[in-house]
Tab-separated table of C-alpha atoms in Angstrom:
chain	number	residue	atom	x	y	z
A	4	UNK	CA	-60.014	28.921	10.194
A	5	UNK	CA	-58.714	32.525	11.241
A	6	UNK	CA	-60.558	35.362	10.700
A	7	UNK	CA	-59.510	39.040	10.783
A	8	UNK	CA	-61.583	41.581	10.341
A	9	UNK	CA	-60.011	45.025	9.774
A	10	UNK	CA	-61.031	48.814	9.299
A	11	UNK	CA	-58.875	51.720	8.395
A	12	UNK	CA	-59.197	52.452	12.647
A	13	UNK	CA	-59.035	48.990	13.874
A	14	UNK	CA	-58.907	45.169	13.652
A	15	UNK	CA	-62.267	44.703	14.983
A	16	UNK	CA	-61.707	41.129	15.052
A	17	UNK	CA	-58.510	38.559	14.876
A	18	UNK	CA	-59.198	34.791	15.631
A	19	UNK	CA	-60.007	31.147	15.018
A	20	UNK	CA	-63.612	31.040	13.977
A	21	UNK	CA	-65.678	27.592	12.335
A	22	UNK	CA	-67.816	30.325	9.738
A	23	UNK	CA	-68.387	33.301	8.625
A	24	UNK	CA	-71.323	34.928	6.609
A	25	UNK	CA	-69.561	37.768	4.203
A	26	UNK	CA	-72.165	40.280	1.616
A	27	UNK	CA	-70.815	39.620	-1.303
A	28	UNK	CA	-72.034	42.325	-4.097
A	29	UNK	CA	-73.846	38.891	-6.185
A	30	UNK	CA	-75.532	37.922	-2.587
A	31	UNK	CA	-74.780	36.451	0.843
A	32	UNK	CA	-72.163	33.545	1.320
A	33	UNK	CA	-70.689	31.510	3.776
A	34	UNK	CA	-67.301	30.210	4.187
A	35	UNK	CA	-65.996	26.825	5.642
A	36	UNK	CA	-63.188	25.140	6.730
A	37	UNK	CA	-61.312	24.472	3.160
A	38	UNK	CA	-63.222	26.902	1.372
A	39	UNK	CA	-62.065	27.096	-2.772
A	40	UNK	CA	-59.847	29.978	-2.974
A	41	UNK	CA	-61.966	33.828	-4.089
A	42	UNK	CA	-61.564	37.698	-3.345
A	43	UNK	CA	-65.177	39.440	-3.439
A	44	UNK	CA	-65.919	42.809	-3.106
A	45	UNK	CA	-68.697	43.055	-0.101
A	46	UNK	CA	-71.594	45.865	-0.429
A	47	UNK	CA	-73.288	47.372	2.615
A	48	UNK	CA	-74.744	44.588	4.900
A	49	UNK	CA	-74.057	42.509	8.168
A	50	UNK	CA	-70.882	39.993	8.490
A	51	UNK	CA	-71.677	37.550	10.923
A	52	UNK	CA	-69.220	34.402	12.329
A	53	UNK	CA	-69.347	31.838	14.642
A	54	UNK	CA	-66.274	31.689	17.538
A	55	UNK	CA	-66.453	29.208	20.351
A	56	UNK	CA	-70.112	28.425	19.574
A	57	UNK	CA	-71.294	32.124	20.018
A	58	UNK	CA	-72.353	34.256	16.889
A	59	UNK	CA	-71.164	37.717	16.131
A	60	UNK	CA	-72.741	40.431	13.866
A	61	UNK	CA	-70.707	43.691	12.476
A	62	UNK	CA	-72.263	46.147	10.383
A	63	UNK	CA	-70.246	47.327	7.514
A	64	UNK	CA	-70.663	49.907	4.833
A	65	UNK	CA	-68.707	47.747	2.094
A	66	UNK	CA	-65.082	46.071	1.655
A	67	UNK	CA	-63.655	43.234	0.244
A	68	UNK	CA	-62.581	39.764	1.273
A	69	UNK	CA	-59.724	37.561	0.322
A	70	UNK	CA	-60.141	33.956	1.136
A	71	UNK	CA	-57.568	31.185	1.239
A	72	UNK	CA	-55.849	28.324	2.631
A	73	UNK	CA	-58.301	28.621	5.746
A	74	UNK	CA	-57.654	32.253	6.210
A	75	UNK	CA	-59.939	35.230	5.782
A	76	UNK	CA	-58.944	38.800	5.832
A	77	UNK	CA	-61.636	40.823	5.315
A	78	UNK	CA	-61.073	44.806	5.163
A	79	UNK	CA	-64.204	46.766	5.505
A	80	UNK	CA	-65.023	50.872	5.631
């Protein structure tokens, strides 16, 4: 799946990536490969994927993520 991970500075993150943990305003979820299409708006909280077998955390304040066809773009202040 590719990930991106952008701020109104940045992208803090652009890549292939086998999951990501997103803070969705009705609680925490995790996307696969082949996910169901969604948009959520995120609240205040910690993304977190998985690259190459390592795990990365970013702190965000909010955003929102749009999921499909095995790409997330995920915009976050």
């Amino acid at each position: 799946m590719k990930l991106e991970i952008i701020s109104t500075n940045e992208i803090m993150f652009s890549g292939e990536v086998e999951s990501v943990t997103l803070p969705g305003v009705s609680g925490k979820f995790t996307v696969l490969k082949n996910h169901a299409s969604l948009i959520s708006v995120l609240k205040p909280g910690e993304v977190k994927y998985s690259a190459g077998g390592l795990e990365t955390r970013i702190d965000i304040k909010g955003g929102l993520a749009d999921i499909d066809m095995n790409k997330i773009a995920v915009c976050v202040y």
